Amino acid sequence: MTVRYQLPSDRMPTAWFNAVPSLPEPLAPPLHPGTREPAGPDDLAPLFPMGLIGQEMATEEWIDVPGEVLDILRLWRPTPLVRARRLEEALGTPARIYFKDESVSPAGSHKPNTAVAQAWYNKAEGVTRLTTETGAGQWGSALSFACSLLGMECEVYMVRASYNQKPYRRMLMETWGGTTIPSPSDRTQAGRAILEADPDSPGSLGIAISEAVERAATQDDAHYSLGSVLNHVLLHQTVIGLEAKEQLAMAGEDRVDVVIGSCGGGSNLGGITLPFVPDKKAGADLRLVAVEPQSCPTLTEGRYDYDFGDTAGMTPLLQMYTLGHDFVPPPIHAGGLRYHGDAPIICNLVRNGWMEAVAYPQGKVFEAAIQFARTQGTVPAPETAHAVRAAIDEALAAKEQGQDRVILFNYSGHGLLDLAAYDDFLHGRLGDD
Ligand SMILES: *Cc1c(COP(=O)(O)O)cnc(C)c1O
């Protein structure tokens, strides 16, 4: 019985899909943090190359992927679409569950899809160094990988607490030639100010963003790179959904009933769902579902408003669901889902009823992850396990209702560098929520 649907290399998408023209209502513009007037290309130019700023504001539906980016993506793309038959059997469900396996990339997640594109557009405009922040290290390692293949330097500000507690992704970053700096650091004014007040500061994502942005803004050869939230990041991730659509057809499916992704800033979710937005617009009977942790319930409990992207209030304001830029989420294991806001594109879909959002407590998420590992074999990242939970619940609901539901979810990354979280769950050291 076939369980893996593999596209040949020459069927990899050669253009990204821009969902902005198909959204239910026009996207509100980002606002300048000082003047609160709409931010133009010049406001973003100190941090990003014009190639990416153009994509951020693009109105055309398709944008060609540069040839050299395609060549690098072909190292692991197209990724497999897998039918989770053993999980279906264990659940006793009539539903068919498919997942798009983004864990096969060199960094083990979907993040290199945009890291490679971002590094390439920066290099094309003469930038030799990218700065960024990372929490647990998924984004920092993806960007280090991309920079190494394009001969660029990568400077990663890593939250000091993670730097000390999670050494493996730091080692991965350094293996790919990235420089990893525990944040707060003495390299920036922002970092020095924090250290002066508290020499033992454990750091935070907000502080690390401030340091990375300051370095990029004050040095000519450096730009800043963000791994989620922005329109161009979601654009680069649409290869996921574009491939999945073709693979579902290969599997003989003429429809999909529900498409699911975990949501931290919205990039893997956007990647798998945005190519289905035109179907939604045409009235297809299809549900798009965002899954978030109950402890950081941005879409399910946040307010819809303009807010800053960072804690310090230095970035442009984006219209989104937000818990407030000063919201400090508890230290749950799905570090990649601890963000106070979400991508404006995703928020627009939720706001207008084209996408649903659900939130799960951590214990329920790990139960699903373990069930997946013990039936399908592979160990999902804690972030990915949120999508696994929702897919299982959809399959159980289909069983209850006697429906042959077709379920697609994004397997955004593997959990082999997150085994300490599994250890905590298996030995009762994990909080339920
Ligand atoms: C970073 C990450 C996420 C969350 O980020 P999004 O931008 O919301 O996709 C989810 N899964 C994995 C494996 C990640 O590394």
CSV table of C-alpha atoms and ligand atoms in Angstrom, one decimal:
chain,number,residue,atom,x,y,z
A,1,MET,CA,0.0,0.0,0.0
A,2,THR,CA,1.4,3.4,-1.0
A,3,VAL,CA,2.0,5.7,2.0
A,4,ARG,CA,4.6,8.2,0.5
A,5,TYR,CA,3.8,10.5,-2.4
A,6,GLN,CA,7.0,11.8,-3.9
A,7,LEU,CA,7.1,14.5,-6.6
A,8,PRO,CA,10.0,14.4,-9.0
A,9,SER,CA,12.6,17.1,-8.7
A,10,ASP,CA,11.5,18.8,-11.9
A,11,ARG,CA,7.9,19.3,-10.5
A,12,MET,CA,9.1,21.5,-7.7
A,13,PRO,CA,7.2,24.8,-7.8
A,14,THR,CA,9.1,27.5,-9.7
A,15,ALA,CA,7.0,30.4,-8.5
A,16,TRP,CA,5.7,31.4,-5.0
A,17,PHE,CA,2.0,32.0,-4.6
A,18,ASN,CA,1.1,35.5,-3.2
A,19,ALA,CA,-2.2,35.2,-1.3
A,20,VAL,CA,-2.6,38.9,-0.6
A,21,PRO,CA,-4.8,39.7,-3.7
A,22,SER,CA,-7.1,36.9,-2.7
A,23,LEU,CA,-7.6,37.8,0.9
A,24,PRO,CA,-11.2,38.5,2.2
A,25,GLU,CA,-10.3,42.2,2.8
A,26,PRO,CA,-7.3,44.4,1.9
A,27,LEU,CA,-4.3,44.1,4.3
A,28,ALA,CA,-3.9,47.2,6.5
A,29,PRO,CA,-0.4,48.8,5.9
A,30,PRO,CA,2.3,48.6,8.5
A,31,LEU,CA,2.8,51.8,10.5
A,32,HIS,CA,6.0,53.7,11.3
A,33,PRO,CA,6.8,53.2,15.0
A,34,GLY,CA,7.5,56.9,15.5
A,35,THR,CA,5.0,58.8,13.3
A,36,ARG,CA,2.3,56.1,13.1
A,37,GLU,CA,1.9,56.9,9.4
A,38,PRO,CA,1.9,54.1,6.9
A,39,ALA,CA,5.5,52.8,6.5
A,40,GLY,CA,7.0,53.0,3.0
A,41,PRO,CA,9.9,51.1,1.4
A,42,ASP,CA,12.4,53.7,2.6
A,43,ASP,CA,11.5,53.1,6.2
A,44,LEU,CA,12.3,49.4,5.8
A,45,ALA,CA,15.5,49.8,3.7
A,46,PRO,CA,18.0,50.0,6.6
A,47,LEU,CA,17.0,46.5,7.6
A,48,PHE,CA,15.9,44.6,4.4
A,49,PRO,CA,17.0,44.5,0.8
A,50,MET,CA,14.7,46.1,-1.8
A,51,GLY,CA,14.0,42.6,-3.4
A,52,LEU,CA,12.3,41.5,-0.2
A,53,ILE,CA,10.6,44.9,0.5
A,54,GLY,CA,9.1,44.5,-3.0
A,55,GLN,CA,7.7,41.1,-2.1
A,56,GLU,CA,6.4,42.4,1.3
A,57,MET,CA,4.2,44.9,-0.7
A,58,ALA,CA,3.6,42.8,-3.8
A,59,THR,CA,0.2,42.6,-5.4
A,60,GLU,CA,0.8,40.1,-8.2
A,61,GLU,CA,-0.3,36.5,-7.7
A,62,TRP,CA,2.8,34.7,-8.7
A,63,ILE,CA,6.5,35.6,-8.1
A,64,ASP,CA,9.3,33.6,-9.8
A,65,VAL,CA,11.8,31.8,-7.5
A,66,PRO,CA,15.3,32.7,-8.6
A,67,GLY,CA,17.3,29.8,-10.2
A,68,GLU,CA,20.0,29.7,-7.6
A,69,VAL,CA,17.4,29.5,-4.8
A,70,LEU,CA,15.7,26.6,-6.6
A,71,ASP,CA,19.1,24.8,-6.9
A,72,ILE,CA,19.5,25.0,-3.1
A,73,LEU,CA,15.9,24.1,-2.3
A,74,ARG,CA,16.4,21.0,-4.5
A,75,LEU,CA,18.8,19.6,-1.9
A,76,TRP,CA,15.7,18.4,0.0
A,77,ARG,CA,12.6,19.5,-2.0
A,78,PRO,CA,10.1,18.4,-3.1
A,79,THR,CA,9.4,17.0,0.4
A,80,PRO,CA,7.2,13.9,0.8
A,81,LEU,CA,3.5,13.8,1.4
A,82,VAL,CA,2.8,10.9,3.7
A,83,ARG,CA,-0.4,9.1,4.4
A,84,ALA,CA,-0.5,8.3,8.2
A,85,ARG,CA,-2.2,4.9,7.7
A,86,ARG,CA,-0.9,3.4,10.9
A,87,LEU,CA,-2.2,6.4,12.9
A,88,GLU,CA,-5.6,6.1,11.1
A,89,GLU,CA,-5.7,2.4,12.1
A,90,ALA,CA,-4.9,3.1,15.7
A,91,LEU,CA,-7.6,5.7,15.8
A,92,GLY,CA,-10.1,3.4,14.0
A,93,THR,CA,-11.2,6.4,11.9
A,94,PRO,CA,-12.7,6.4,8.4
A,95,ALA,CA,-10.7,9.7,7.8
A,96,ARG,CA,-7.7,9.8,5.6
A,97,ILE,CA,-4.8,11.7,7.3
A,98,TYR,CA,-2.0,13.1,5.2
A,99,PHE,CA,1.0,15.1,6.4
A,100,LYS,CA,3.5,17.2,4.5
A,101,ASP,CA,7.0,16.3,5.9
A,102,GLU,CA,9.0,19.4,6.2
A,103,SER,CA,11.3,17.8,8.8
A,104,VAL,CA,13.5,16.4,6.0
A,105,SER,CA,15.3,19.7,5.5
A,106,PRO,CA,18.9,20.0,6.6
A,107,ALA,CA,17.9,22.1,9.7
A,108,GLY,CA,15.0,19.7,10.4
A,109,SER,CA,12.1,22.2,9.8
A,110,HIS,CA,10.3,24.3,7.2
A,111,LYS,CA,12.4,27.4,8.2
A,112,PRO,CA,15.1,26.9,5.5
A,113,ASN,CA,12.5,27.5,2.8
A,114,THR,CA,12.6,31.2,3.6
A,115,ALA,CA,16.1,31.4,5.1
A,116,VAL,CA,17.6,30.5,1.7
A,117,ALA,CA,15.4,33.0,-0.2
A,118,GLN,CA,16.2,35.8,2.3
A,119,ALA,CA,19.9,35.2,2.2
A,120,TRP,CA,19.9,35.1,-1.6
A,121,TYR,CA,18.0,38.5,-2.0
A,122,ASN,CA,20.4,40.1,0.5
A,123,LYS,CA,23.5,38.8,-1.2
A,124,ALA,CA,22.1,40.0,-4.6
A,125,GLU,CA,22.2,43.6,-3.2
A,126,GLY,CA,25.7,43.3,-1.8
A,127,VAL,CA,25.0,42.5,1.8
A,128,THR,CA,27.6,40.1,3.3
A,129,ARG,CA,26.2,39.5,6.8
A,130,LEU,CA,22.8,38.8,8.3
A,131,THR,CA,21.8,39.4,11.9
A,132,THR,CA,18.9,37.7,13.6
A,133,GLU,CA,17.6,36.5,17.0
A,134,THR,CA,16.7,33.0,18.0
A,135,GLY,CA,15.0,31.4,21.0
A,136,ALA,CA,15.5,27.7,21.1
A,137,GLY,CA,17.6,27.9,17.9
A,138,GLN,CA,15.4,26.6,15.0
A,139,TRP,CA,15.5,29.9,13.1
A,140,GLY,CA,19.2,30.7,13.9
A,141,SER,CA,20.2,27.3,12.6
A,142,ALA,CA,18.1,27.6,9.4
A,143,LEU,CA,19.7,31.0,8.7
A,144,SER,CA,23.2,29.8,9.5
A,145,PHE,CA,22.7,26.9,7.1
A,146,ALA,CA,21.4,29.3,4.3
A,147,CYS,CA,24.3,31.8,4.8
A,148,SER,CA,26.9,29.0,4.7
A,149,LEU,CA,25.7,27.8,1.3
A,150,LEU,CA,25.7,31.3,-0.1
A,151,GLY,CA,29.1,32.3,1.4
A,152,MET,CA,27.6,34.9,3.9
A,153,GLU,CA,28.2,35.6,7.6
A,154,CYS,CA,25.4,35.0,10.1
A,155,GLU,CA,25.3,36.6,13.5
A,156,VAL,CA,22.7,35.1,15.8
A,157,TYR,CA,21.6,36.6,19.1
A,158,MET,CA,20.4,33.7,21.1
A,159,VAL,CA,18.4,34.2,24.3
A,160,ARG,CA,20.9,33.5,27.1
A,161,ALA,CA,18.8,31.0,29.0
A,162,SER,CA,18.4,28.9,25.9
A,163,TYR,CA,22.1,29.3,25.0
A,164,ASN,CA,23.0,27.7,28.3
A,165,GLN,CA,20.2,25.1,28.4
A,166,LYS,CA,19.9,24.0,24.8
A,167,PRO,CA,23.4,23.5,23.4
A,168,TYR,CA,22.7,21.3,20.4
A,169,ARG,CA,21.2,23.9,18.1
A,170,ARG,CA,24.0,26.3,19.1
A,171,MET,CA,26.4,23.6,18.0
A,172,LEU,CA,24.5,23.2,14.7
A,173,MET,CA,24.7,26.9,14.1
A,174,GLU,CA,28.4,26.9,14.7
A,175,THR,CA,28.9,23.8,12.5
A,176,TRP,CA,27.3,25.9,9.7
A,177,GLY,CA,29.7,28.7,10.4
A,178,GLY,CA,27.2,31.0,12.2
A,179,THR,CA,28.3,33.2,15.2
A,180,THR,CA,26.1,32.6,18.2
A,181,ILE,CA,26.1,35.3,20.8
A,182,PRO,CA,24.2,34.9,24.1
A,183,SER,CA,21.8,37.8,24.5
A,184,PRO,CA,21.9,40.3,26.3
A,185,SER,CA,25.5,40.9,25.0
A,186,ASP,CA,28.0,43.7,25.2
A,187,ARG,CA,28.0,44.1,21.4
A,188,THR,CA,25.1,46.5,21.4
A,189,GLN,CA,23.8,49.5,23.3
A,190,ALA,CA,20.5,47.7,24.0
A,191,GLY,CA,22.4,44.7,25.4
A,192,ARG,CA,24.8,46.8,27.5
A,193,ALA,CA,21.9,48.7,29.1
A,194,ILE,CA,20.3,45.5,30.2
A,195,LEU,CA,23.5,44.0,31.5
A,196,GLU,CA,24.3,47.2,33.5
A,197,ALA,CA,20.9,46.9,35.3
A,198,ASP,CA,21.1,43.1,35.7
A,199,PRO,CA,24.4,41.3,34.9
A,200,ASP,CA,22.7,37.9,35.2
A,201,SER,CA,19.8,38.7,32.9
A,202,PRO,CA,18.5,35.4,31.3
A,203,GLY,CA,17.5,37.4,28.2
A,204,SER,CA,14.3,37.3,26.2
A,205,LEU,CA,13.3,37.2,22.5
A,206,GLY,CA,12.4,40.9,22.7
A,207,ILE,CA,15.9,41.8,23.9
A,208,ALA,CA,17.5,39.6,21.3
A,209,ILE,CA,15.5,41.2,18.5
A,210,SER,CA,16.5,44.6,19.7
A,211,GLU,CA,20.2,43.6,19.6
A,212,ALA,CA,20.0,42.0,16.1
A,213,VAL,CA,18.1,45.1,14.7
A,214,GLU,CA,20.5,47.5,16.3
A,215,ARG,CA,23.5,45.7,14.7
A,216,ALA,CA,21.9,45.7,11.2
A,217,ALA,CA,20.7,49.3,11.4
A,218,THR,CA,24.2,50.6,12.5
A,219,GLN,CA,26.4,48.6,10.1
A,220,ASP,CA,26.4,49.1,6.3
A,221,ASP,CA,27.3,45.5,5.3
A,222,ALA,CA,24.7,43.9,7.5
A,223,HIS,CA,20.9,43.4,7.2
A,224,TYR,CA,18.4,41.9,9.5
A,225,SER,CA,16.4,38.7,8.8
A,226,LEU,CA,13.1,37.6,10.4
A,227,GLY,CA,11.9,33.9,10.3
A,228,SER,CA,8.1,34.4,10.5
A,229,VAL,CA,5.2,36.9,10.6
A,230,LEU,CA,6.1,39.1,7.5
A,231,ASN,CA,4.3,38.7,4.2
A,232,HIS,CA,7.5,37.7,2.3
A,233,VAL,CA,8.2,35.0,4.8
A,234,LEU,CA,4.8,33.4,4.3
A,235,LEU,CA,5.2,33.8,0.5
A,236,HIS,CA,8.4,31.8,0.5
A,237,GLN,CA,6.7,29.0,2.5
A,238,THR,CA,3.9,28.5,-0.1
A,239,VAL,CA,6.0,25.9,-1.8
A,240,ILE,CA,4.7,23.6,0.9
A,241,GLY,CA,1.0,23.9,0.0
A,242,LEU,CA,1.7,24.1,-3.7
A,243,GLU,CA,3.5,20.7,-3.6
A,244,ALA,CA,0.9,19.2,-1.3
A,245,LYS,CA,-1.9,20.0,-3.7
A,246,GLU,CA,-0.2,18.1,-6.5
A,247,GLN,CA,0.7,15.2,-4.2
A,248,LEU,CA,-2.9,14.9,-3.0
A,249,ALA,CA,-3.9,14.6,-6.6
A,250,MET,CA,-1.3,11.9,-7.0
A,251,ALA,CA,-2.9,10.1,-4.0
A,252,GLY,CA,-6.2,10.1,-5.9
A,253,GLU,CA,-7.9,12.7,-3.7
A,254,ASP,CA,-10.1,15.2,-5.5
A,255,ARG,CA,-10.8,17.2,-2.4
A,256,VAL,CA,-9.4,18.0,1.0
A,257,ASP,CA,-11.8,18.8,3.9
A,258,VAL,CA,-9.5,20.3,6.5
A,259,VAL,CA,-5.9,21.8,6.3
A,260,ILE,CA,-4.1,22.2,9.6
A,261,GLY,CA,-0.9,24.0,10.8
A,262,SER,CA,0.6,25.0,14.1
A,263,CYS,CA,0.9,28.7,14.6
A,264,GLY,CA,3.7,30.6,16.2
A,265,GLY,CA,4.1,33.6,13.9
A,266,GLY,CA,2.2,31.9,11.1
A,267,SER,CA,4.8,30.9,8.5
A,268,ASN,CA,4.4,27.1,8.4
A,269,LEU,CA,0.6,27.5,8.7
A,270,GLY,CA,0.6,30.1,5.9
A,271,GLY,CA,2.9,27.8,3.8
A,272,ILE,CA,0.4,24.9,3.8
A,273,THR,CA,-2.9,26.9,3.8
A,274,LEU,CA,-2.4,29.9,1.5
A,275,PRO,CA,-2.4,28.0,-1.8
A,276,PHE,CA,-5.9,26.8,-0.7
A,277,VAL,CA,-7.2,30.4,-0.2
A,278,PRO,CA,-8.4,30.7,-3.9
A,279,ASP,CA,-10.4,27.5,-3.4
A,280,LYS,CA,-11.9,29.0,-0.3
A,281,LYS,CA,-12.7,32.2,-2.1
A,282,ALA,CA,-14.4,30.1,-4.9
A,283,GLY,CA,-16.7,28.6,-2.2
A,284,ALA,CA,-15.0,25.2,-1.7
A,285,ASP,CA,-16.3,23.3,1.3
A,286,LEU,CA,-12.9,23.4,3.0
A,287,ARG,CA,-11.7,24.3,6.5
A,288,LEU,CA,-8.4,26.0,7.3
A,289,VAL,CA,-7.3,25.5,11.0
A,290,ALA,CA,-4.6,27.3,13.0
A,291,VAL,CA,-3.4,25.5,16.2
A,292,GLU,CA,-1.8,27.4,19.1
A,293,PRO,CA,-0.8,26.7,22.7
A,294,GLN,CA,-3.4,27.6,25.4
A,295,SER,CA,-0.6,29.4,27.3
A,296,CYS,CA,0.0,31.8,24.3
A,297,PRO,CA,-3.5,32.1,22.8
A,298,THR,CA,-3.0,34.9,20.3
A,299,LEU,CA,-5.7,34.1,17.7
A,300,THR,CA,-8.2,32.6,20.2
A,301,GLU,CA,-8.0,35.3,22.9
A,302,GLY,CA,-5.9,38.2,21.6
A,303,ARG,CA,-7.4,41.6,20.5
A,304,TYR,CA,-7.3,42.7,16.8
A,305,ASP,CA,-5.3,45.9,16.8
A,306,TYR,CA,-2.1,47.6,15.7
A,307,ASP,CA,0.9,46.5,17.8
A,308,PHE,CA,4.7,46.4,17.7
A,309,GLY,CA,6.5,43.3,16.5
A,310,ASP,CA,9.0,43.4,19.3
A,311,THR,CA,9.1,44.0,23.1
A,312,ALA,CA,11.0,47.3,22.9
A,313,GLY,CA,8.7,49.0,20.4
A,314,MET,CA,11.3,49.6,17.7
A,315,THR,CA,9.7,47.7,14.8
A,316,PRO,CA,6.8,49.0,12.6
A,317,LEU,CA,3.3,48.4,14.0
A,318,LEU,CA,1.3,45.6,12.3
A,319,GLN,CA,-2.4,45.0,12.4
A,320,MET,CA,-2.9,41.6,13.9
A,321,TYR,CA,-4.3,39.6,16.8
A,322,THR,CA,-2.0,40.4,19.7
A,323,LEU,CA,-1.7,39.6,23.4
A,324,GLY,CA,0.2,42.9,23.8
A,325,HIS,CA,3.9,43.4,22.9
A,326,ASP,CA,4.8,43.3,26.6
A,327,PHE,CA,3.1,39.9,27.0
A,328,VAL,CA,5.5,37.4,28.6
A,329,PRO,CA,4.4,33.8,27.8
A,330,PRO,CA,5.3,31.0,30.2
A,331,PRO,CA,8.3,28.9,29.3
A,332,ILE,CA,6.5,26.1,27.5
A,333,HIS,CA,8.4,23.5,25.5
A,334,ALA,CA,7.0,24.6,22.1
A,335,GLY,CA,9.4,27.6,22.1
A,336,GLY,CA,8.6,28.4,18.5
A,337,LEU,CA,5.0,29.1,19.4
A,338,ARG,CA,5.6,31.7,22.1
A,339,TYR,CA,5.0,34.9,20.2
A,340,HIS,CA,2.6,37.7,21.2
A,341,GLY,CA,1.3,38.4,17.7
A,342,ASP,CA,0.8,36.6,14.4
A,343,ALA,CA,1.2,37.2,10.7
A,344,PRO,CA,-1.2,39.9,9.4
A,345,ILE,CA,-2.2,37.6,6.5
A,346,ILE,CA,-3.2,34.9,9.0
A,347,CYS,CA,-5.1,37.3,11.2
A,348,ASN,CA,-6.9,38.7,8.2
A,349,LEU,CA,-8.2,35.2,7.4
A,350,VAL,CA,-9.2,34.4,11.0
A,351,ARG,CA,-10.9,37.8,11.4
A,352,ASN,CA,-13.0,37.3,8.3
A,353,GLY,CA,-14.0,33.7,9.2
A,354,TRP,CA,-11.9,32.0,6.4
A,355,MET,CA,-9.7,30.3,9.0
A,356,GLU,CA,-10.5,28.8,12.4
A,357,ALA,CA,-8.3,28.8,15.4
A,358,VAL,CA,-8.0,26.3,18.3
A,359,ALA,CA,-5.8,26.3,21.4
A,360,TYR,CA,-4.5,23.2,23.3
A,361,PRO,CA,-2.9,22.7,26.6
A,362,GLN,CA,0.7,21.3,26.6
A,363,GLY,CA,-0.2,17.9,28.2
A,364,LYS,CA,-2.8,17.1,25.4
A,365,VAL,CA,-0.2,18.1,22.8
A,366,PHE,CA,2.4,15.7,24.1
A,367,GLU,CA,-0.1,12.9,24.4
A,368,ALA,CA,-0.7,13.3,20.6
A,369,ALA,CA,3.0,13.5,19.9
A,370,ILE,CA,3.6,10.2,21.8
A,371,GLN,CA,0.7,8.5,19.9
A,372,PHE,CA,2.1,9.7,16.6
A,373,ALA,CA,5.7,8.5,17.5
A,374,ARG,CA,4.3,5.1,18.6
A,375,THR,CA,2.3,4.5,15.4
A,376,GLN,CA,4.2,6.4,12.7
A,377,GLY,CA,7.6,6.1,14.2
A,378,THR,CA,9.0,9.6,13.8
A,379,VAL,CA,9.2,12.1,16.7
A,380,PRO,CA,7.5,15.4,16.0
A,381,ALA,CA,8.8,18.8,17.3
A,382,PRO,CA,6.7,20.1,20.2
A,383,GLU,CA,5.5,22.9,17.9
A,384,THR,CA,4.5,20.3,15.2
A,385,ALA,CA,2.7,18.2,17.8
A,386,HIS,CA,0.0,20.9,18.1
A,387,ALA,CA,-1.0,20.2,14.5
A,388,VAL,CA,-0.8,16.4,15.2
A,389,ARG,CA,-3.2,17.0,18.1
A,390,ALA,CA,-5.7,18.8,15.9
A,391,ALA,CA,-5.4,16.2,13.1
A,392,ILE,CA,-6.1,13.4,15.6
A,393,ASP,CA,-9.1,15.3,17.0
A,394,GLU,CA,-10.5,15.9,13.4
A,395,ALA,CA,-10.1,12.1,12.7
A,396,LEU,CA,-11.9,11.2,15.9
A,397,ALA,CA,-14.7,13.6,15.1
A,398,ALA,CA,-15.0,12.0,11.6
A,399,LYS,CA,-15.2,8.6,13.3
A,400,GLU,CA,-18.0,9.9,15.6
A,401,GLN,CA,-19.9,11.2,12.6
A,402,GLY,CA,-19.1,8.3,10.3
A,403,GLN,CA,-17.5,10.6,7.7
A,404,ASP,CA,-14.6,9.9,5.4
A,405,ARG,CA,-12.9,13.2,6.0
A,406,VAL,CA,-9.7,14.1,4.2
A,407,ILE,CA,-7.2,15.7,6.6
A,408,LEU,CA,-4.0,17.4,5.7
A,409,PHE,CA,-1.5,18.8,8.2
A,410,ASN,CA,1.9,20.3,8.1
A,411,TYR,CA,4.6,18.2,9.8
A,412,SER,CA,6.7,21.4,10.4
A,413,GLY,CA,9.8,19.7,12.0
A,414,HIS,CA,11.3,16.8,13.9
A,415,GLY,CA,11.8,16.7,17.6
A,416,LEU,CA,15.2,14.9,17.8
A,417,LEU,CA,16.7,18.0,19.4
A,418,ASP,CA,13.7,18.4,21.8
A,419,LEU,CA,14.0,15.1,23.6
A,420,ALA,CA,14.4,16.8,27.0
A,421,ALA,CA,10.8,17.9,26.6
A,422,TYR,CA,9.7,14.3,25.9
A,423,ASP,CA,11.7,13.2,28.9
A,424,ASP,CA,9.9,15.8,31.1
A,425,PHE,CA,6.5,14.6,29.8
A,426,LEU,CA,7.2,10.9,30.2
A,427,HIS,CA,8.5,11.4,33.7
A,428,GLY,CA,5.7,13.7,34.9
A,429,ARG,CA,7.7,16.9,35.1
A,430,LEU,CA,5.7,18.7,32.6
A,431,GLY,CA,2.9,21.2,33.5
A,432,ASP,CA,-0.5,20.3,31.9
A,433,ASP,CA,-1.1,23.7,30.5
B,1,LIG,C1,9.5,27.9,14.3
B,1,LIG,C2,8.7,26.7,14.2
B,1,LIG,C3,7.3,26.8,14.2
B,1,LIG,C4,6.5,28.0,14.5
B,1,LIG,O1,6.8,29.1,13.6
B,1,LIG,P1,5.7,29.5,12.5
B,1,LIG,O2,6.3,30.7,11.9
B,1,LIG,O3,4.4,29.8,13.1
B,1,LIG,O4,5.7,28.4,11.5
B,1,LIG,C5,6.5,25.6,14.1
B,1,LIG,N1,7.2,24.4,13.9
B,1,LIG,C6,8.5,24.3,13.9
B,1,LIG,C7,9.1,22.9,13.7
B,1,LIG,C8,9.3,25.4,14.0
B,1,LIG,O5,10.7,25.3,14.0
